[in-house]
Amino acid sequence: MNQFNDFNLSPLMKKTLAAANFIVPTPVQAGAIPPALEGRDVLATAQTGTGKTLGFLIPMLERLEKTAVKSIQTVVLLPTRELAMQVQATYNKLGASHRSVLVVGGLAERPQLDAIRRGASVLIATPGRLEDFLNRRLLKLDHVRMLVLDEVDRMLDMGFRPAIQRIVSVLPRERQTLCYSATLDKQVEEVVGQYLKQPVRVEIGHVLKPSANVKLRAFEVPVAKKQVLLEHLLQSEEGSFLVFVKTKHGADRVAQKLTRSGWGATRIHGDRTQAQRTAALRSFSQGQHRVLVATDVAARGIDVAHIAHVVNYDLPKVAEDFVHRVGRTGRAQKQGIASTFAAPEEKNDLRHLEKKLSIQMEHFRVKEIVAC
Ligand code: AMP
């Protein structure tokens, strides 16, 4: 079973996957798709970049009722609108005849409600907006046969537990549930115990560890020299850069300075409107801007193919964020580089990060770099 062709998939799905050049399933797909096709609940611990989206979209599509039922059959819940938009984009690539609808905050309600009324089968939502629609009785979920909870750990971190509870309470008990999480802590275990029935466990490698495809570098650099170092890296390396900055204000500042120095840079953070974020992501993924400067929350759902270089301009607050940031590069078997900047007084934090994740970065002092 090492190709999609060996799976128990419809001829149409096999053809679609081959046409999109998806030939060999990733480990999470190989583990999660067969039991999901059989109707089993699945709990998969997998990070972003492992191919988990297709891991749930493929069985979901295969199990959709083929008859022209004009009601929602599947609910996919995710933490952010960017992630929701990307799941919908991947869904659209699969060329399904069933309509999907996005129900997420920050976008106008009317088109979302119209799409539901026109008869969407697949609902891709963030918990807040969906709960709001349910409370206002704007939609019904009593024909749902499958629930997908993606990035559950993040949804719980963001305080969506009550919203998820409210949503699940209106779903039929007789349904299939697929659950994906990067980590498995007590909160996630509780959700799993409550909503999944004897799930098949799929665990891919060490849960909290950057991919082996990413070359990890650490730069000890005074705060005042970070911008120079970033521009030096832009000069000496090829490809697109995703730069992580701690604050929204900081993200604006770094992007402005890059622009002033002539680098094509755009930015994405919580104070930008949805239209601005979408435009920034699009121009970055299409290569009009080589650099995207982002904060952690805004960057969570980014799935841009072939990001060459991730820069931790500021250290992440927690080790888990480091893994998520770095997971934006080195995806789908491609090589990537992640450079982490740490001020001299942050040396201990850096060491702590390496210890916690059992990783060893290649260390540089900024003097050596700028001189070479
Ligand atoms: P995800 O973890 O779902 O965000 O997927 C990460 C990236 O891997 C996406 O850009 C996918 O298009 C790509 N991908 C997913 N599955 C496969 C596969 N079987 N073969 C090649 N690329 C894949």
Tab-separated table of C-alpha atoms and ligand atoms in Angstrom:
chain	number	residue	atom	x	y	z
A	1	MET	CA	0.000	0.000	0.000
A	2	ASN	CA	2.479	2.639	-0.960
A	3	GLN	CA	0.506	4.569	-3.553
A	4	PHE	CA	-2.926	6.187	-3.585
A	5	ASN	CA	-3.755	3.761	-6.392
A	6	ASP	CA	-3.517	0.870	-3.915
A	7	PHE	CA	-6.171	2.439	-1.669
A	8	ASN	CA	-9.815	1.560	-1.812
A	9	LEU	CA	-10.693	4.830	-3.570
A	10	SER	CA	-13.136	5.571	-6.372
A	11	PRO	CA	-11.675	5.685	-9.896
A	12	LEU	CA	-12.552	9.390	-10.033
A	13	MET	CA	-10.637	10.155	-6.839
A	14	LYS	CA	-7.624	8.180	-8.070
A	15	LYS	CA	-7.681	10.117	-11.306
A	16	THR	CA	-8.007	13.479	-9.535
A	17	LEU	CA	-5.113	12.730	-7.184
A	18	ALA	CA	-2.886	11.563	-10.017
A	19	ALA	CA	-3.725	14.672	-12.044
A	20	ALA	CA	-2.744	16.875	-9.076
A	21	ASN	CA	0.480	14.855	-8.792
A	22	PHE	CA	-0.405	13.300	-5.451
A	23	ILE	CA	0.980	9.815	-5.980
A	24	VAL	CA	2.471	8.570	-2.726
A	25	PRO	CA	0.510	9.171	0.483
A	26	THR	CA	2.345	10.853	3.318
A	27	PRO	CA	2.605	8.786	6.543
A	28	VAL	CA	-0.395	10.486	8.141
A	29	GLN	CA	-2.456	9.879	5.011
A	30	ALA	CA	-1.360	6.235	4.867
A	31	GLY	CA	-2.390	5.831	8.502
A	32	ALA	CA	-5.625	7.828	8.553
A	33	ILE	CA	-7.284	7.329	5.180
A	34	PRO	CA	-7.953	3.542	5.202
A	35	PRO	CA	-9.734	3.439	8.602
A	36	ALA	CA	-11.632	6.649	7.786
A	37	LEU	CA	-12.828	5.104	4.512
A	38	GLU	CA	-14.204	2.214	6.548
A	39	GLY	CA	-16.204	4.626	8.658
A	40	ARG	CA	-14.018	4.479	11.773
A	41	ASP	CA	-13.319	7.478	13.976
A	42	VAL	CA	-9.703	8.600	13.760
A	43	LEU	CA	-7.469	10.517	16.134
A	44	ALA	CA	-4.306	11.644	14.389
A	45	THR	CA	-1.494	13.523	16.044
A	46	ALA	CA	0.282	15.239	13.222
A	47	GLN	CA	1.820	18.640	12.693
A	48	THR	CA	1.056	20.995	9.856
A	49	GLY	CA	3.008	20.157	6.744
A	50	THR	CA	2.402	16.420	7.095
A	51	GLY	CA	-0.396	16.325	4.535
A	52	LYS	CA	-3.171	16.073	7.087
A	53	THR	CA	-5.613	18.193	5.065
A	54	LEU	CA	-5.867	15.607	2.303
A	55	GLY	CA	-5.799	13.011	5.074
A	56	PHE	CA	-9.305	14.069	6.039
A	57	LEU	CA	-10.595	15.557	2.767
A	58	ILE	CA	-10.098	12.371	0.746
A	59	PRO	CA	-12.170	10.045	2.983
A	60	MET	CA	-14.653	12.845	3.575
A	61	LEU	CA	-15.296	13.247	-0.137
A	62	GLU	CA	-15.451	9.522	-0.717
A	63	ARG	CA	-18.066	9.133	1.990
A	64	LEU	CA	-20.332	11.996	0.962
A	65	GLU	CA	-23.788	10.825	0.016
A	66	LYS	CA	-23.871	10.736	-3.767
A	67	THR	CA	-27.576	11.565	-3.985
A	68	ALA	CA	-28.456	15.199	-4.437
A	69	VAL	CA	-29.279	15.789	-0.767
A	70	LYS	CA	-29.460	19.526	-0.269
A	71	SER	CA	-28.221	19.628	3.265
A	72	ILE	CA	-24.963	19.859	5.138
A	73	GLN	CA	-23.367	16.425	5.448
A	74	THR	CA	-19.954	17.316	6.797
A	75	VAL	CA	-18.670	19.919	9.229
A	76	VAL	CA	-14.976	20.800	9.352
A	77	LEU	CA	-14.016	22.934	12.351
A	78	LEU	CA	-10.701	24.776	12.437
A	79	PRO	CA	-9.153	27.515	14.552
A	80	THR	CA	-8.582	30.326	12.027
A	81	ARG	CA	-10.158	31.727	8.884
A	82	GLU	CA	-6.892	31.459	6.948
A	83	LEU	CA	-6.768	27.759	7.682
A	84	ALA	CA	-10.429	27.438	6.727
A	85	MET	CA	-9.792	29.232	3.439
A	86	GLN	CA	-6.882	26.961	2.675
A	87	VAL	CA	-8.855	23.827	3.417
A	88	GLN	CA	-11.544	25.101	1.060
A	89	ALA	CA	-8.922	25.833	-1.608
A	90	THR	CA	-7.596	22.257	-1.289
A	91	TYR	CA	-11.166	20.955	-1.377
A	92	ASN	CA	-11.812	22.895	-4.579
A	93	LYS	CA	-8.688	21.390	-6.138
A	94	LEU	CA	-10.201	17.975	-5.651
A	95	GLY	CA	-12.927	19.064	-8.061
A	96	ALA	CA	-15.808	17.675	-6.036
A	97	SER	CA	-19.313	18.121	-7.354
A	98	HIS	CA	-20.597	18.865	-3.836
A	99	ARG	CA	-20.663	22.513	-2.872
A	100	SER	CA	-18.742	23.765	0.129
A	101	VAL	CA	-19.379	26.825	2.232
A	102	LEU	CA	-17.072	28.802	4.458
A	103	VAL	CA	-18.553	30.006	7.742
A	104	VAL	CA	-15.907	32.155	9.379
A	105	GLY	CA	-15.728	35.424	11.254
A	106	GLY	CA	-14.324	38.580	9.725
A	107	LEU	CA	-16.137	38.107	6.421
A	108	ALA	CA	-19.625	39.254	5.458
A	109	GLU	CA	-22.392	36.925	6.628
A	110	ARG	CA	-24.688	37.256	3.633
A	111	PRO	CA	-22.657	35.279	1.051
A	112	GLN	CA	-22.113	32.547	3.646
A	113	LEU	CA	-25.832	32.299	4.370
A	114	ASP	CA	-26.678	32.381	0.654
A	115	ALA	CA	-24.268	29.527	0.003
A	116	ILE	CA	-25.894	27.478	2.753
A	117	ARG	CA	-29.338	28.132	1.279
A	118	ARG	CA	-28.188	27.128	-2.184
A	119	GLY	CA	-27.466	23.695	-0.746
A	120	ALA	CA	-23.879	23.215	0.367
A	121	SER	CA	-22.903	19.713	1.534
A	122	VAL	CA	-19.593	20.604	3.154
A	123	LEU	CA	-19.341	23.284	5.796
A	124	ILE	CA	-15.868	24.569	6.682
A	125	ALA	CA	-16.035	26.771	9.745
A	126	THR	CA	-14.410	28.438	12.680
A	127	PRO	CA	-16.301	27.674	15.901
A	128	GLY	CA	-17.226	31.271	16.826
A	129	ARG	CA	-19.179	32.171	13.689
A	130	LEU	CA	-20.785	28.745	13.407
A	131	GLU	CA	-21.987	28.897	16.993
A	132	ASP	CA	-23.377	32.346	16.315
A	133	PHE	CA	-25.316	31.082	13.271
A	134	LEU	CA	-26.656	28.164	15.303
A	135	ASN	CA	-27.790	30.417	18.138
A	136	ARG	CA	-29.617	32.586	15.619
A	137	ARG	CA	-31.121	29.466	14.024
A	138	LEU	CA	-29.721	30.343	10.638
A	139	LEU	CA	-28.743	26.797	9.753
A	140	LYS	CA	-29.448	23.192	10.606
A	141	LEU	CA	-26.952	20.446	11.152
A	142	ASP	CA	-29.211	17.461	11.662
A	143	HIS	CA	-28.090	15.646	8.518
A	144	VAL	CA	-24.401	15.809	9.331
A	145	ARG	CA	-22.680	12.424	8.999
A	146	MET	CA	-19.092	13.456	9.517
A	147	LEU	CA	-17.321	15.907	11.812
A	148	VAL	CA	-13.690	16.897	11.319
A	149	LEU	CA	-11.912	18.697	14.150
A	150	ASP	CA	-8.664	20.092	12.800
A	151	GLU	CA	-5.916	21.556	14.999
A	152	VAL	CA	-7.954	20.744	18.080
A	153	ASP	CA	-5.171	21.757	20.459
A	154	ARG	CA	-5.102	25.224	18.944
A	155	MET	CA	-8.895	25.578	19.033
A	156	LEU	CA	-8.838	24.732	22.738
A	157	ASP	CA	-5.970	27.174	23.374
A	158	MET	CA	-8.053	29.861	21.724
A	159	GLY	CA	-10.942	29.230	24.092
A	160	PHE	CA	-13.280	27.519	21.625
A	161	ARG	CA	-14.181	24.640	23.933
A	162	PRO	CA	-17.698	25.944	24.779
A	163	ALA	CA	-18.410	26.771	21.128
A	164	ILE	CA	-17.319	23.289	20.042
A	165	GLN	CA	-19.474	21.774	22.771
A	166	ARG	CA	-22.496	23.729	21.600
A	167	ILE	CA	-21.920	22.753	17.955
A	168	VAL	CA	-21.404	19.050	18.686
A	169	SER	CA	-24.543	19.038	20.850
A	170	VAL	CA	-26.725	19.675	17.785
A	171	LEU	CA	-25.042	17.068	15.569
A	172	PRO	CA	-26.519	13.588	15.191
A	173	ARG	CA	-24.880	11.076	17.536
A	174	GLU	CA	-24.661	8.614	14.686
A	175	ARG	CA	-21.750	10.157	12.816
A	176	GLN	CA	-18.094	9.705	12.037
A	177	THR	CA	-15.551	11.986	13.727
A	178	LEU	CA	-11.993	12.647	12.569
A	179	CYS	CA	-9.769	14.588	14.902
A	180	TYR	CA	-6.343	16.122	14.225
A	181	SER	CA	-4.056	17.684	16.771
A	182	ALA	CA	-0.378	18.621	16.857
A	183	THR	CA	-0.164	17.793	20.553
A	184	LEU	CA	-2.059	15.518	22.884
A	185	ASP	CA	-2.542	17.030	26.298
A	186	LYS	CA	-5.214	16.517	28.939
A	187	GLN	CA	-7.654	18.960	27.339
A	188	VAL	CA	-7.370	17.271	23.953
A	189	GLU	CA	-7.775	13.833	25.565
A	190	GLU	CA	-10.993	15.048	27.179
A	191	VAL	CA	-12.421	16.241	23.889
A	192	VAL	CA	-11.446	12.961	22.243
A	193	GLY	CA	-13.045	10.943	25.039
A	194	GLN	CA	-16.227	12.949	24.723
A	195	TYR	CA	-16.694	13.126	20.950
A	196	LEU	CA	-14.926	10.129	19.390
A	197	LYS	CA	-15.943	6.461	19.478
A	198	GLN	CA	-13.066	3.976	19.783
A	199	PRO	CA	-10.872	6.009	17.467
A	200	VAL	CA	-8.037	4.510	15.472
A	201	ARG	CA	-4.877	6.247	16.663
A	202	VAL	CA	-2.482	7.572	14.066
A	203	GLU	CA	0.715	8.983	15.458
A	204	ILE	CA	3.338	10.370	13.179
A	205	GLY	CA	6.840	10.522	14.586
A	206	HIS	CA	7.611	12.699	17.561
A	207	VAL	CA	4.753	15.104	17.967
A	208	LEU	CA	6.722	18.126	19.037
A	209	LYS	CA	9.721	18.245	16.786
A	210	PRO	CA	10.630	20.206	13.665
A	211	SER	CA	10.780	18.250	10.443
A	212	ALA	CA	14.121	16.677	9.556
A	213	ASN	CA	13.880	18.478	6.195
A	214	VAL	CA	14.633	21.820	7.831
A	215	LYS	CA	18.169	23.002	8.462
A	216	LEU	CA	18.131	24.800	11.816
A	217	ARG	CA	20.417	27.760	12.427
A	218	ALA	CA	20.732	30.072	15.416
A	219	PHE	CA	22.233	33.543	15.275
A	220	GLU	CA	23.372	35.380	18.351
A	221	VAL	CA	22.705	38.968	17.352
A	222	PRO	CA	22.175	42.233	19.241
A	223	VAL	CA	18.633	43.551	18.784
A	224	ALA	CA	19.916	46.606	16.903
A	225	LYS	CA	21.555	44.394	14.284
A	226	LYS	CA	18.649	42.050	13.560
A	227	GLN	CA	17.432	44.029	10.560
A	228	VAL	CA	20.902	44.101	8.986
A	229	LEU	CA	21.249	40.374	9.520
A	230	LEU	CA	17.844	39.735	7.941
A	231	GLU	CA	18.791	41.770	4.893
A	232	HIS	CA	22.101	39.951	4.726
A	233	LEU	CA	20.280	36.610	4.643
A	234	LEU	CA	17.952	37.922	1.943
A	235	GLN	CA	20.995	38.838	-0.085
A	236	SER	CA	22.887	35.621	0.383
A	237	GLU	CA	20.027	33.087	0.161
A	238	GLU	CA	17.545	32.385	-2.558
A	239	GLY	CA	13.794	31.904	-2.381
A	240	SER	CA	10.918	33.231	-0.340
A	241	PHE	CA	11.168	34.233	3.320
A	242	LEU	CA	8.584	34.040	6.068
A	243	VAL	CA	9.691	36.245	8.957
A	244	PHE	CA	8.150	35.854	12.421
A	245	VAL	CA	7.958	38.881	14.659
A	246	LYS	CA	6.548	39.030	18.196
A	247	THR	CA	4.209	42.022	17.912
A	248	LYS	CA	1.936	43.528	15.273
A	249	HIS	CA	3.770	46.811	15.602
A	250	GLY	CA	7.113	45.038	15.191
A	251	ALA	CA	5.825	43.271	12.085
A	252	ASP	CA	4.845	46.615	10.543
A	253	ARG	CA	8.238	48.087	11.370
A	254	VAL	CA	10.280	45.206	9.942
A	255	ALA	CA	8.192	45.129	6.754
A	256	GLN	CA	8.459	48.897	6.291
A	257	LYS	CA	12.228	48.856	6.698
A	258	LEU	CA	12.548	46.014	4.199
A	259	THR	CA	10.390	47.876	1.725
A	260	ARG	CA	12.480	50.989	2.176
A	261	SER	CA	15.612	48.971	1.448
A	262	GLY	CA	14.044	47.725	-1.755
A	263	TRP	CA	12.954	44.203	-0.732
A	264	GLY	CA	9.491	43.111	-1.772
A	265	ALA	CA	7.849	42.648	1.602
A	266	THR	CA	4.285	42.358	2.821
A	267	ARG	CA	2.810	41.601	6.248
A	268	ILE	CA	0.029	39.747	7.964
A	269	HIS	CA	-1.211	40.233	11.522
A	270	GLY	CA	-4.327	40.547	13.626
A	271	ASP	CA	-4.843	44.283	13.072
A	272	ARG	CA	-5.056	43.932	9.321
A	273	THR	CA	-8.454	43.445	7.744
A	274	GLN	CA	-9.399	40.128	6.221
A	275	ALA	CA	-9.087	41.624	2.733
A	276	GLN	CA	-5.573	42.884	3.513
A	277	ARG	CA	-4.508	39.519	4.915
A	278	THR	CA	-5.874	37.649	1.939
A	279	ALA	CA	-4.167	40.051	-0.463
A	280	ALA	CA	-0.851	39.727	1.431
A	281	LEU	CA	-1.008	35.935	1.389
A	282	ARG	CA	-1.875	35.893	-2.283
A	283	SER	CA	0.900	38.237	-3.337
A	284	PHE	CA	3.383	36.253	-1.247
A	285	SER	CA	2.311	32.873	-2.566
A	286	GLN	CA	2.336	34.156	-6.141
A	287	GLY	CA	5.818	35.562	-5.699
A	288	GLN	CA	5.011	39.273	-6.082
A	289	HIS	CA	6.421	39.757	-2.601
A	290	ARG	CA	9.422	37.666	-1.655
A	291	VAL	CA	9.065	38.312	2.080
A	292	LEU	CA	6.053	37.884	4.327
A	293	VAL	CA	6.389	39.309	7.831
A	294	ALA	CA	3.935	37.729	10.264
A	295	THR	CA	2.896	37.291	13.876
A	296	ASP	CA	2.239	33.783	15.225
A	297	VAL	CA	-1.544	33.883	15.331
A	298	ALA	CA	-1.879	35.281	11.825
A	299	ALA	CA	0.584	32.783	10.419
A	300	ARG	CA	-0.976	29.697	11.922
A	301	GLY	CA	-2.929	28.660	8.857
A	302	ILE	CA	-0.484	29.604	6.145
A	303	ASP	CA	0.090	26.884	3.603
A	304	VAL	CA	2.234	28.429	0.932
A	305	ALA	CA	4.146	25.906	-1.099
A	306	HIS	CA	7.917	26.147	-1.161
A	307	ILE	CA	8.766	28.722	1.487
A	308	ALA	CA	12.546	28.497	1.371
A	309	HIS	CA	13.412	30.200	4.592
A	310	VAL	CA	11.693	30.826	7.916
A	311	VAL	CA	13.237	33.516	10.092
A	312	ASN	CA	12.465	33.772	13.790
A	313	TYR	CA	13.261	37.468	13.997
A	314	ASP	CA	11.995	37.320	17.571
A	315	LEU	CA	12.164	34.147	19.632
A	316	PRO	CA	8.832	32.337	19.904
A	317	LYS	CA	7.108	32.466	23.287
A	318	VAL	CA	6.785	28.699	23.594
A	319	ALA	CA	8.508	25.715	22.022
A	320	GLU	CA	5.300	24.659	20.308
A	321	ASP	CA	5.228	27.936	18.365
A	322	PHE	CA	8.773	27.249	17.219
A	323	VAL	CA	7.644	23.948	15.718
A	324	HIS	CA	4.672	25.580	14.023
A	325	ARG	CA	6.755	28.411	12.623
A	326	VAL	CA	9.491	26.140	11.358
A	327	GLY	CA	6.878	23.770	9.950
A	328	ARG	CA	6.061	26.385	7.282
A	329	THR	CA	9.192	25.341	5.395
A	330	GLY	CA	10.582	21.913	4.516
A	331	ARG	CA	7.094	20.739	3.584
A	332	ALA	CA	6.177	17.751	1.474
A	333	GLN	CA	9.726	16.368	1.287
A	334	LYS	CA	11.329	19.685	0.254
A	335	GLN	CA	14.381	21.109	2.053
A	336	GLY	CA	14.097	24.344	4.010
A	337	ILE	CA	16.104	26.600	6.298
A	338	ALA	CA	14.999	28.105	9.601
A	339	SER	CA	17.110	30.874	11.105
A	340	THR	CA	16.471	31.895	14.683
A	341	PHE	CA	17.709	35.256	15.974
A	342	ALA	CA	18.504	35.548	19.669
A	343	ALA	CA	19.908	38.567	21.459
A	344	PRO	CA	22.942	37.802	23.690
A	345	GLU	CA	20.729	38.083	26.779
A	346	GLU	CA	18.388	35.454	25.272
A	347	LYS	CA	21.094	32.778	25.067
A	348	ASN	CA	19.508	30.798	27.886
A	349	ASP	CA	16.084	30.866	26.230
A	350	LEU	CA	17.652	29.495	23.098
A	351	ARG	CA	19.358	26.698	24.999
A	352	HIS	CA	16.100	25.904	26.758
A	353	LEU	CA	14.317	25.690	23.405
A	354	GLU	CA	16.915	23.290	22.023
A	355	LYS	CA	16.737	21.121	25.110
A	356	LYS	CA	12.956	21.030	25.184
A	357	LEU	CA	12.716	19.981	21.541
A	358	SER	CA	15.850	17.792	21.619
A	359	ILE	CA	17.304	19.676	18.684
A	360	GLN	CA	20.725	21.053	17.954
A	361	MET	CA	20.870	24.179	15.828
A	362	GLU	CA	23.976	25.273	14.011
A	363	HIS	CA	25.168	28.345	15.915
A	364	PHE	CA	26.573	31.543	14.432
A	365	ARG	CA	27.731	34.799	15.908
A	366	VAL	CA	26.564	37.768	13.903
A	367	LYS	CA	30.021	39.224	13.494
A	368	GLU	CA	31.145	36.163	11.547
A	369	ILE	CA	28.111	36.301	9.295
A	370	VAL	CA	28.137	39.958	8.392
A	371	ALA	CA	31.855	39.809	7.757
A	372	CYS	CA	31.693	36.931	5.295
B	1	AMP	P1	-0.864	19.997	5.089
B	1	AMP	O1	-0.097	19.327	6.188
B	1	AMP	O2	-2.195	19.379	4.855
B	1	AMP	O3	-0.935	21.477	5.301
B	1	AMP	O4	-0.068	19.742	3.704
B	1	AMP	C1	1.229	20.225	3.478
B	1	AMP	C2	1.599	20.276	2.002
B	1	AMP	O5	1.873	18.970	1.513
B	1	AMP	C3	0.531	20.859	1.088
B	1	AMP	O6	1.143	21.842	0.289
B	1	AMP	C4	0.072	19.697	0.234
B	1	AMP	O7	-0.275	20.112	-1.074
B	1	AMP	C5	1.268	18.778	0.222
B	1	AMP	N1	0.883	17.348	0.154
B	1	AMP	C6	-0.065	16.745	0.877
B	1	AMP	N2	-0.141	15.438	0.585
B	1	AMP	C7	0.787	15.196	-0.358
B	1	AMP	C8	1.202	14.003	-1.077
B	1	AMP	N3	0.652	12.829	-0.844
B	1	AMP	N4	2.182	14.147	-1.989
B	1	AMP	C9	2.763	15.344	-2.193
B	1	AMP	N5	2.421	16.488	-1.568
B	1	AMP	C10	1.458	16.423	-0.641
